[in-house]
Short mmCIF file of C-alpha atoms in Angstrom, two decimals:
data_model
loop_
_atom_site.label_atom_id
_atom_site.label_comp_id
_atom_site.label_asym_id
_atom_site.label_seq_id
_atom_site.Cartn_x
_atom_site.Cartn_y
_atom_site.Cartn_z
CA MET P 178 0.00 0.00 0.00
CA LYS P 179 2.87 2.33 0.87
CA ARG P 180 4.59 1.57 -2.44
CA THR P 181 1.35 2.38 -4.28
CA ARG P 182 1.05 5.73 -2.53
CA ILE P 183 4.68 6.57 -3.35
CA GLY P 184 4.06 5.57 -6.94
CA LEU P 185 0.94 7.73 -7.16
CA TRP P 186 2.81 10.65 -5.58
CA ALA P 187 5.70 10.28 -8.06
CA ALA P 188 3.34 10.05 -10.98
CA SER P 189 1.37 13.11 -9.89
CA THR P 190 4.62 15.05 -9.33
CA LEU P 191 5.82 14.12 -12.82
CA LEU P 192 2.52 15.17 -14.33
CA ALA P 193 2.62 18.50 -12.49
CA ALA P 194 6.19 19.15 -13.62
CA THR P 195 5.26 18.29 -17.19
CA ALA P 196 2.26 20.61 -17.02
CA LEU P 197 4.40 23.47 -15.69
CA THR P 198 6.96 22.89 -18.42
CA GLY P 199 4.17 22.95 -21.00
CA ILE P 200 2.85 26.23 -19.62
CA ALA P 201 6.30 27.80 -19.73
CA GLN P 202 6.80 26.70 -23.31
CA ALA P 203 3.31 27.81 -24.28
CA GLN P 204 4.01 31.34 -23.11
CA GLU P 205 6.90 31.81 -25.54
CA LEU P 206 5.71 33.75 -28.56
CA THR P 207 7.57 34.44 -31.80
CA VAL P 208 6.74 37.55 -33.82
CA LEU P 209 8.25 38.13 -37.27
CA CYS P 210 8.87 41.71 -38.40
CA ASP P 211 11.37 43.70 -40.40
CA ASP P 212 13.45 46.57 -39.05
CA ILE P 213 11.97 49.48 -41.01
CA GLY P 214 9.22 51.72 -39.62
CA PHE P 215 6.73 50.01 -37.31
CA GLY P 216 8.78 46.85 -36.82
CA CYS P 217 11.01 44.88 -34.48
CA LEU P 218 13.27 47.79 -33.57
CA THR P 219 10.52 50.27 -32.71
CA MET P 220 8.30 47.69 -30.97
CA ASP P 221 11.09 46.38 -28.77
CA PRO P 222 10.72 48.85 -25.82
CA VAL P 223 6.96 48.29 -25.65
CA VAL P 224 7.34 44.52 -25.86
CA LYS P 225 9.96 44.52 -23.09
CA ARG P 226 7.54 46.53 -20.93
CA TYR P 227 4.80 43.98 -21.69
CA GLU P 228 7.08 41.15 -20.59
CA SER P 229 7.87 42.93 -17.31
CA GLU P 230 4.15 43.41 -16.64
CA ASN P 231 3.35 39.81 -17.57
CA PRO P 232 5.84 37.50 -15.84
CA GLY P 233 6.18 34.14 -17.54
CA VAL P 234 5.55 35.50 -21.02
CA LYS P 235 8.52 35.71 -23.35
CA VAL P 236 8.16 37.43 -26.72
CA LYS P 237 10.82 36.87 -29.37
CA LEU P 238 10.88 39.62 -31.97
CA GLU P 239 12.57 37.98 -34.94
CA THR P 240 13.89 40.43 -37.51
CA VAL P 241 13.70 39.16 -41.09
CA PRO P 242 14.09 40.87 -44.47
CA TYR P 243 10.88 42.23 -45.97
CA GLN P 244 11.34 39.81 -48.86
CA SER P 245 11.01 36.90 -46.41
CA LEU P 246 7.68 38.24 -45.17
CA VAL P 247 6.48 38.45 -48.77
CA GLU P 248 7.82 35.14 -50.10
CA SER P 249 8.77 32.74 -47.30
CA LEU P 250 6.08 33.42 -44.70
CA PRO P 251 3.15 32.41 -46.98
CA VAL P 252 4.89 29.08 -47.68
CA GLN P 253 5.30 28.44 -43.96
CA LEU P 254 1.68 29.32 -43.26
CA GLU P 255 0.41 27.06 -46.05
CA SER P 256 2.17 24.13 -44.40
CA GLY P 257 0.63 24.97 -41.02
CA GLU P 258 3.88 26.28 -39.58
CA GLY P 259 5.47 29.65 -38.94
CA PRO P 260 5.50 32.23 -36.15
CA ASP P 261 2.72 32.97 -33.68
CA ALA P 262 2.33 36.46 -35.11
CA ALA P 263 3.89 38.79 -37.66
CA ILE P 264 3.70 42.26 -39.12
CA ILE P 265 2.54 41.75 -42.70
CA THR P 266 1.53 43.94 -45.65
CA ASP P 267 -0.35 41.42 -47.83
CA LEU P 268 -3.43 42.18 -45.78
CA GLY P 269 -6.13 40.47 -47.81
CA GLY P 270 -3.96 37.78 -49.35
CA LEU P 271 -3.06 36.09 -46.08
CA SER P 272 -6.49 36.48 -44.49
CA ARG P 273 -7.28 32.76 -44.44
CA TYR P 274 -4.45 32.21 -41.96
CA TYR P 275 -5.42 34.88 -39.42
CA LEU P 276 -6.46 34.22 -35.87
CA ASP P 277 -9.73 35.93 -34.94
CA LEU P 278 -8.68 38.11 -32.03
CA THR P 279 -12.21 39.11 -31.01
CA PRO P 280 -12.33 37.05 -27.77
CA TYR P 281 -8.97 38.36 -26.57
CA VAL P 282 -8.98 42.09 -27.31
CA ASN P 283 -11.09 45.15 -26.63
CA ALA P 284 -13.23 44.61 -29.72
CA ALA P 285 -15.14 47.90 -29.37
CA ASN P 286 -11.88 49.83 -29.29
CA PHE P 287 -10.59 48.05 -32.40
CA GLU P 288 -13.79 48.82 -34.31
CA LYS P 289 -13.63 52.46 -33.23
CA GLU P 290 -9.96 52.93 -34.07
CA TYR P 291 -9.67 50.87 -37.26
CA SER P 292 -13.14 50.76 -38.80
CA GLN P 293 -11.89 51.17 -42.39
CA THR P 294 -8.61 49.26 -42.35
CA LEU P 295 -10.00 46.24 -40.49
CA GLN P 296 -11.92 45.50 -43.68
CA TRP P 297 -8.64 45.03 -45.57
CA LEU P 298 -7.85 42.12 -43.24
CA ARG P 299 -11.09 40.29 -43.98
CA GLY P 300 -10.11 39.27 -47.49
CA SER P 301 -12.89 37.75 -49.54
CA ASN P 302 -15.46 37.97 -46.73
CA PRO P 303 -16.55 41.63 -46.64
CA THR P 304 -19.48 40.87 -44.32
CA SER P 305 -17.19 39.42 -41.64
CA LYS P 306 -17.00 41.15 -38.28
CA ALA P 307 -13.87 39.29 -37.22
CA ILE P 308 -10.97 41.26 -35.79
CA ASN P 309 -8.10 39.67 -37.67
CA GLY P 310 -5.32 41.96 -36.55
CA MET P 311 -4.17 45.38 -35.49
CA PRO P 312 -3.48 47.78 -38.39
CA THR P 313 -0.14 49.32 -37.43
CA THR P 314 0.41 52.33 -39.69
CA LEU P 315 -0.88 53.71 -42.95
CA THR P 316 1.51 54.09 -45.83
CA VAL P 317 1.21 56.26 -48.90
CA ASN P 318 3.10 55.84 -52.14
CA GLY P 319 4.81 58.99 -53.29
CA ALA P 320 7.59 60.84 -55.07
CA TYR P 321 10.82 61.92 -53.39
CA VAL P 322 12.49 64.74 -55.32
CA ASN P 323 16.11 65.92 -55.19
CA LEU P 324 15.64 69.69 -54.94
CA THR P 325 19.36 70.39 -55.07
CA LEU P 326 19.57 68.90 -58.55
CA PHE P 327 16.59 71.00 -59.70
CA GLU P 328 18.29 74.11 -58.35
CA GLN P 329 21.60 73.27 -60.02
CA ALA P 330 19.83 72.70 -63.32
CA GLY P 331 17.78 75.88 -63.08
CA VAL P 332 14.58 73.92 -63.78
CA PRO P 333 11.35 74.82 -61.91
CA VAL P 334 9.98 72.04 -59.71
CA PRO P 335 6.52 71.00 -61.00
CA LYS P 336 3.68 72.16 -58.77
CA GLU P 337 0.77 70.22 -57.29
CA GLY P 338 -1.45 69.02 -60.12
CA ALA P 339 1.45 68.35 -62.50
CA THR P 340 1.04 65.24 -64.62
CA TRP P 341 3.31 62.23 -64.80
CA ALA P 342 4.31 63.40 -68.28
CA GLU P 343 5.26 66.83 -66.95
CA TRP P 344 7.34 65.29 -64.19
CA ALA P 345 9.09 63.06 -66.73
CA GLU P 346 9.92 66.05 -68.94
CA ALA P 347 11.20 68.14 -66.02
CA THR P 348 13.34 65.38 -64.52
CA ARG P 349 14.85 64.55 -67.92
CA LYS P 350 15.96 68.17 -68.23
CA VAL P 351 17.46 68.09 -64.74
CA ALA P 352 19.25 64.78 -65.32
CA LYS P 353 20.75 66.06 -68.57
CA ALA P 354 21.87 69.39 -67.09
CA THR P 355 23.44 67.83 -63.98
CA ASN P 356 24.78 64.64 -65.56
CA THR P 357 22.63 62.56 -63.20
CA GLU P 358 22.27 58.91 -64.20
CA TYR P 359 18.47 58.63 -64.10
CA ALA P 360 15.56 61.03 -64.38
CA MET P 361 13.01 58.86 -62.57
CA GLU P 362 12.99 55.56 -60.74
CA MET P 363 10.16 53.47 -59.31
CA ASP P 364 10.53 50.59 -56.87
CA ARG P 365 10.27 47.26 -58.65
CA SER P 366 6.89 46.67 -57.07
CA GLY P 367 3.42 46.00 -58.42
CA HIS P 368 2.08 48.12 -55.58
CA ARG P 369 4.05 51.17 -56.71
CA PHE P 370 3.07 50.58 -60.34
CA ALA P 371 -0.59 50.38 -59.28
CA SER P 372 -0.43 54.08 -58.33
CA LEU P 373 0.52 54.97 -61.90
CA ALA P 374 -2.00 52.53 -63.38
CA ILE P 375 -4.99 53.76 -61.37
CA SER P 376 -4.12 57.38 -62.14
CA TYR P 377 -4.35 56.37 -65.81
CA GLY P 378 -7.83 54.92 -65.22
CA ALA P 379 -7.11 51.26 -64.43
CA GLU P 380 -9.59 49.49 -62.16
CA LEU P 381 -7.49 46.33 -61.56
CA VAL P 382 -10.33 44.57 -59.70
CA ASP P 383 -14.12 44.91 -59.89
CA ASP P 384 -16.74 44.84 -57.12
CA GLN P 385 -17.10 41.06 -57.54
CA GLY P 386 -13.41 40.42 -56.89
CA LYS P 387 -12.54 39.67 -60.51
CA PRO P 388 -9.38 40.98 -62.20
CA VAL P 389 -9.90 43.83 -64.66
CA ILE P 390 -7.71 44.43 -67.70
CA ASP P 391 -8.79 47.71 -69.28
CA LYS P 392 -7.60 50.60 -71.41
CA GLY P 393 -6.32 52.50 -68.38
CA LEU P 394 -4.00 49.63 -67.48
CA LYS P 395 -2.80 49.27 -71.07
CA ASP P 396 -2.09 53.00 -71.34
CA ALA P 397 -0.10 52.93 -68.09
CA VAL P 398 1.98 49.93 -69.17
CA GLU P 399 2.70 51.50 -72.55
CA GLN P 400 3.80 54.76 -70.90
CA PHE P 401 5.93 52.91 -68.37
CA VAL P 402 7.64 50.91 -71.11
CA ALA P 403 8.22 54.07 -73.16
CA TRP P 404 10.01 55.73 -70.23
CA HIS P 405 12.34 52.76 -70.05
CA LYS P 406 12.94 52.70 -73.79
CA ASP P 407 13.80 56.42 -73.97
CA GLY P 408 16.08 56.35 -70.91
CA THR P 409 13.85 58.29 -68.51
CA MET P 410 13.93 55.21 -66.28
CA PRO P 411 16.81 52.71 -66.03
CA MET P 412 16.27 49.50 -67.94
CA ASP P 413 18.49 47.49 -65.59
CA LEU P 414 16.08 47.68 -62.63
CA TRP P 415 12.69 46.49 -63.82
CA GLY P 416 14.19 44.77 -66.84
CA ALA P 417 17.23 43.01 -65.45
CA VAL P 418 15.72 41.28 -62.42
CA GLY P 419 13.55 38.29 -63.31
CA GLY P 420 10.11 37.25 -62.15
CA ALA P 421 8.22 39.12 -59.45
CA THR P 422 11.29 39.96 -57.32
CA HIS P 423 10.60 43.00 -55.15
CA ARG P 424 13.31 45.66 -55.15
CA GLU P 425 13.30 49.02 -53.40
CA LEU P 426 15.57 51.74 -54.79
CA PHE P 427 16.13 54.05 -51.85
CA SER P 428 19.92 53.68 -52.16
CA ASP P 429 19.91 55.26 -55.62
CA PHE P 430 18.13 58.34 -54.28
CA LEU P 431 20.49 58.47 -51.31
CA ASN P 432 23.46 58.46 -53.67
CA ALA P 433 21.90 61.15 -55.92
CA LYS P 434 21.69 58.79 -58.89
CA THR P 435 18.10 59.75 -59.66
CA VAL P 436 16.20 63.04 -59.72
CA LEU P 437 12.84 61.54 -58.69
CA TYR P 438 12.34 58.34 -56.73
CA PHE P 439 8.83 56.89 -56.46
CA GLY P 440 8.69 54.94 -53.23
CA GLY P 441 6.63 55.55 -50.13
CA SER P 442 6.18 57.05 -46.70
CA TRP P 443 7.73 54.10 -44.83
CA THR P 444 11.25 55.25 -45.78
CA LEU P 445 10.88 58.73 -44.25
CA SER P 446 12.80 57.92 -41.08
CA GLN P 447 15.59 56.31 -43.09
CA MET P 448 15.58 59.26 -45.51
CA ASP P 449 15.91 61.71 -42.64
CA LYS P 450 18.79 59.84 -40.99
CA GLU P 451 20.80 58.84 -44.05
CA VAL P 452 20.34 61.73 -46.47
CA GLY P 453 20.83 64.35 -43.77
CA ASP P 454 22.49 67.42 -45.27
CA LEU P 455 23.87 65.66 -48.34
CA PHE P 456 21.28 67.45 -50.46
CA ASP P 457 17.92 69.16 -50.19
CA TRP P 458 14.85 67.02 -50.90
CA GLN P 459 11.09 66.98 -50.55
CA VAL P 460 8.06 64.75 -50.95
CA SER P 461 5.92 66.06 -53.78
CA PRO P 462 2.14 65.75 -54.17
CA ALA P 463 0.97 62.82 -56.26
CA PRO P 464 1.64 63.13 -60.00
CA CYS P 465 -1.58 63.13 -62.01
CA GLY P 466 -2.65 60.74 -64.73
CA PRO P 467 -5.48 61.27 -67.22
CA SER P 468 -7.96 59.85 -64.68
CA SER P 469 -6.85 61.09 -61.26
CA CYS P 470 -4.04 62.33 -59.03
CA THR P 471 -4.04 59.18 -56.95
CA VAL P 472 -1.50 57.00 -55.24
CA MET P 473 -1.94 53.68 -53.48
CA PRO P 474 -2.72 53.43 -49.79
CA GLY P 475 -1.13 50.67 -47.84
CA GLY P 476 0.10 49.74 -44.48
CA GLY P 477 1.01 46.91 -42.23
CA ALA P 478 -0.86 44.94 -39.63
CA LEU P 479 0.19 42.93 -36.61
CA VAL P 480 -1.69 39.64 -36.93
CA GLY P 481 -1.81 36.34 -35.10
CA PHE P 482 -2.09 33.02 -36.91
CA LYS P 483 -4.58 30.19 -36.44
CA HIS P 484 -1.91 27.57 -35.88
CA THR P 485 -0.58 29.23 -32.71
CA LYS P 486 -0.82 27.09 -29.60
CA GLN P 487 -1.37 30.19 -27.46
CA PRO P 488 -4.16 32.24 -29.07
CA GLU P 489 -5.04 34.05 -25.85
CA ALA P 490 -1.43 35.09 -25.23
CA VAL P 491 -1.12 36.34 -28.81
CA GLY P 492 -4.35 38.29 -28.49
CA LYS P 493 -3.34 39.91 -25.21
CA LEU P 494 0.02 40.98 -26.64
CA ILE P 495 -1.62 42.59 -29.68
CA ASP P 496 -4.24 44.26 -27.48
CA TYR P 497 -1.44 45.73 -25.34
CA ILE P 498 0.40 47.11 -28.36
CA ALA P 499 -2.89 48.59 -29.65
CA GLN P 500 -3.38 50.66 -26.48
CA SER P 501 -3.15 54.30 -27.47
CA LYS P 502 -0.08 55.18 -25.40
CA ASN P 503 1.91 52.18 -26.59
CA ASN P 504 0.78 52.54 -30.19
CA ALA P 505 1.73 56.23 -30.24
CA GLU P 506 5.17 55.45 -28.82
CA ILE P 507 5.91 53.00 -31.64
CA VAL P 508 4.44 55.20 -34.40
CA SER P 509 6.49 58.15 -33.15
CA ALA P 510 9.71 56.15 -33.19
CA ALA P 511 8.85 54.72 -36.60
CA VAL P 512 8.09 58.19 -38.04
CA GLU P 513 5.04 56.86 -39.86
CA ILE P 514 1.39 57.74 -40.38
CA PRO P 515 -0.82 56.19 -37.67
CA ALA P 516 -3.68 53.90 -38.60
CA ALA P 517 -5.59 54.49 -35.35
CA LYS P 518 -8.32 57.10 -35.68
CA SER P 519 -7.59 58.74 -32.32
CA LEU P 520 -3.90 59.18 -33.16
CA ILE P 521 -4.77 60.73 -36.53
CA GLU P 522 -7.20 63.14 -34.86
CA ASN P 523 -5.00 64.03 -31.89
CA GLY P 524 -1.74 63.94 -33.76
CA VAL P 525 1.52 62.17 -33.00
CA THR P 526 4.71 63.96 -32.06
CA TYR P 527 7.92 62.97 -33.81
CA PRO P 528 10.60 64.46 -31.55
CA GLY P 529 13.49 62.89 -33.43
CA ALA P 530 12.33 63.95 -36.87
CA SER P 531 13.50 67.02 -38.73
CA GLU P 532 11.18 69.80 -39.82
CA ARG P 533 11.54 68.59 -43.40
CA THR P 534 10.45 65.09 -42.46
CA GLN P 535 7.43 66.39 -40.56
CA GLN P 536 6.47 68.47 -43.60
CA SER P 537 6.85 65.37 -45.74
CA LEU P 538 4.48 63.49 -43.45
CA SER P 539 1.95 66.28 -43.92
CA THR P 540 2.31 65.99 -47.70
CA PHE P 541 1.77 62.24 -47.58
CA ILE P 542 -1.29 62.61 -45.34
CA ALA P 543 -2.71 65.24 -47.70
CA GLN P 544 -2.77 62.63 -50.48
CA ILE P 545 -5.16 60.34 -48.60
CA PRO P 546 -8.40 62.20 -49.48
CA LYS P 547 -7.40 62.19 -53.17
CA MET P 548 -7.07 58.42 -53.44
CA ALA P 549 -9.37 56.84 -56.01
CA PRO P 550 -11.93 54.24 -54.88
CA ALA P 551 -10.14 51.72 -57.11
CA ALA P 552 -7.02 52.14 -54.96
CA TYR P 553 -8.86 51.22 -51.74
CA ARG P 554 -10.63 48.33 -53.46
CA PHE P 555 -7.36 46.94 -54.81
CA GLN P 556 -5.60 47.27 -51.46
CA GLY P 557 -8.10 45.02 -49.69
CA TRP P 558 -8.42 42.41 -52.44
CA ARG P 559 -7.44 38.89 -51.43
CA TYR P 560 -5.63 38.38 -54.74
CA GLN P 561 -3.82 41.70 -54.77
CA ARG P 562 -0.45 39.98 -54.38
CA ALA P 563 -1.15 37.71 -57.34
CA MET P 564 -2.03 40.72 -59.51
CA MET P 565 1.00 42.72 -58.36
CA ASN P 566 3.37 39.81 -58.98
CA ALA P 567 1.85 39.21 -62.41
CA LEU P 568 2.20 42.86 -63.38
CA THR P 569 5.85 42.98 -62.27
CA THR P 570 6.73 39.78 -64.10
CA ARG P 571 4.90 40.54 -67.36
CA ILE P 572 6.01 44.19 -67.58
CA SER P 573 9.60 43.00 -67.25
CA GLN P 574 9.00 40.60 -70.14
CA VAL P 575 7.74 43.49 -72.25
CA LEU P 576 10.85 45.51 -71.40
CA ASN P 577 13.00 42.58 -72.50
CA SER P 578 11.06 42.23 -75.77
CA GLU P 579 9.77 38.79 -74.75
CA LEU P 580 6.11 39.86 -74.96
CA GLU P 581 4.06 42.59 -76.60
CA VAL P 582 1.89 44.70 -74.30
CA ASP P 583 -1.42 43.07 -75.30
CA ALA P 584 0.01 39.58 -74.82
CA ALA P 585 1.48 40.59 -71.47
CA LEU P 586 -1.88 41.86 -70.23
CA ASP P 587 -3.55 38.63 -71.36
CA ARG P 588 -0.96 36.75 -69.31
CA VAL P 589 -1.61 38.98 -66.29
CA LYS P 590 -5.29 38.08 -66.37
CA GLN P 591 -4.49 34.38 -66.81
CA ASP P 592 -2.01 34.47 -63.93
CA VAL P 593 -4.54 35.98 -61.56
CA GLU P 594 -7.38 33.71 -62.67
CA LEU P 595 -5.12 30.70 -62.05
CA ALA P 596 -4.38 31.99 -58.55
CA ILE P 597 -8.09 32.39 -57.85
CA LYS P 598 -8.79 28.89 -59.22
CA ALA P 599 -5.98 27.40 -57.14
CA ALA P 600 -7.55 28.92 -54.05
CA GLY P 601 -10.80 27.16 -54.88
CA GLN P 602 -12.88 30.19 -55.83
#
């Protein structure tokens, strides 16, 4: 009888120890993020504070290149693996993997703060009320202009309302007069190209979630190709890299190799720190196409994934980061545009940012009311990534004389339709 009691005691002790070990392991969370803007670096102080207020919870912020978030993370998620949470930008495309945070967060606060951008996280289910993540910051595509080169060339800087064609003409004059390598550059990104396309009248996706290939898109592709053929844009960027490879060109602007760089608001902090007093620069209002003076909205979101073994812990972490004080701290350090309504209305201070950078933020924010409905629709589309990748790949083939424009656009539609079919829709 004594031996039985000892055996039961030993067994119960082992079970308790195993349970405690399981709890400890279960409280370790991994969050993937990059190190630009609202990411690992700027979240770190807030996350450390969360850990100190929640003993037993360990959060690993794992810094990865943006390209990994775009290409490798979806593969991991498809296999049922990957981190507990991540900051992502393919908001609609990854929606089927998201953890519904509703039971673990202040749902009323999320709806109040992120009423518009929450919809982008709901993918192909626009009637859903699920809270699939915390929108971190808004981003706005836009043009960075080297004012010093304009001044040296004696060429007036185009004013608000200037067309893409007028910008191309002005920057060509500046590049020629100053012996600058390139007049204009655009990130090798379907998202950046979408700004040009929609301003030319492209719809890209209709209300039913079907891809649209129209005259506006054709006109934009033809103009884009023409700028590469006549040397306004460098052929070795969009043309030399194969497939849908994403490539940002901030370094060329930093090194004064281009007069105009079309990137986005997420590089403002980096621009402020690295350009410094090397030359004078500004963010210019959106160039206009025949249809509108629009650029693409965007942004990131901190999301949890369904496969996590600790959904409540993930939810509580995200809810903590979403609290106004914590959110404002990260946005301020990131020098980005807040997504939370209260922070937009009350403003965010950027104590480390220069006056020029704060003015640039104001210019980016001023573009938001001018964004075309097509831009918002495209941003929240589940198959946005498929369309962007197809555009990047097929435009490059046109530049390399592998396809004519009409054939390339036919391929874009086929590519996206195959992606929709593969997803079972």
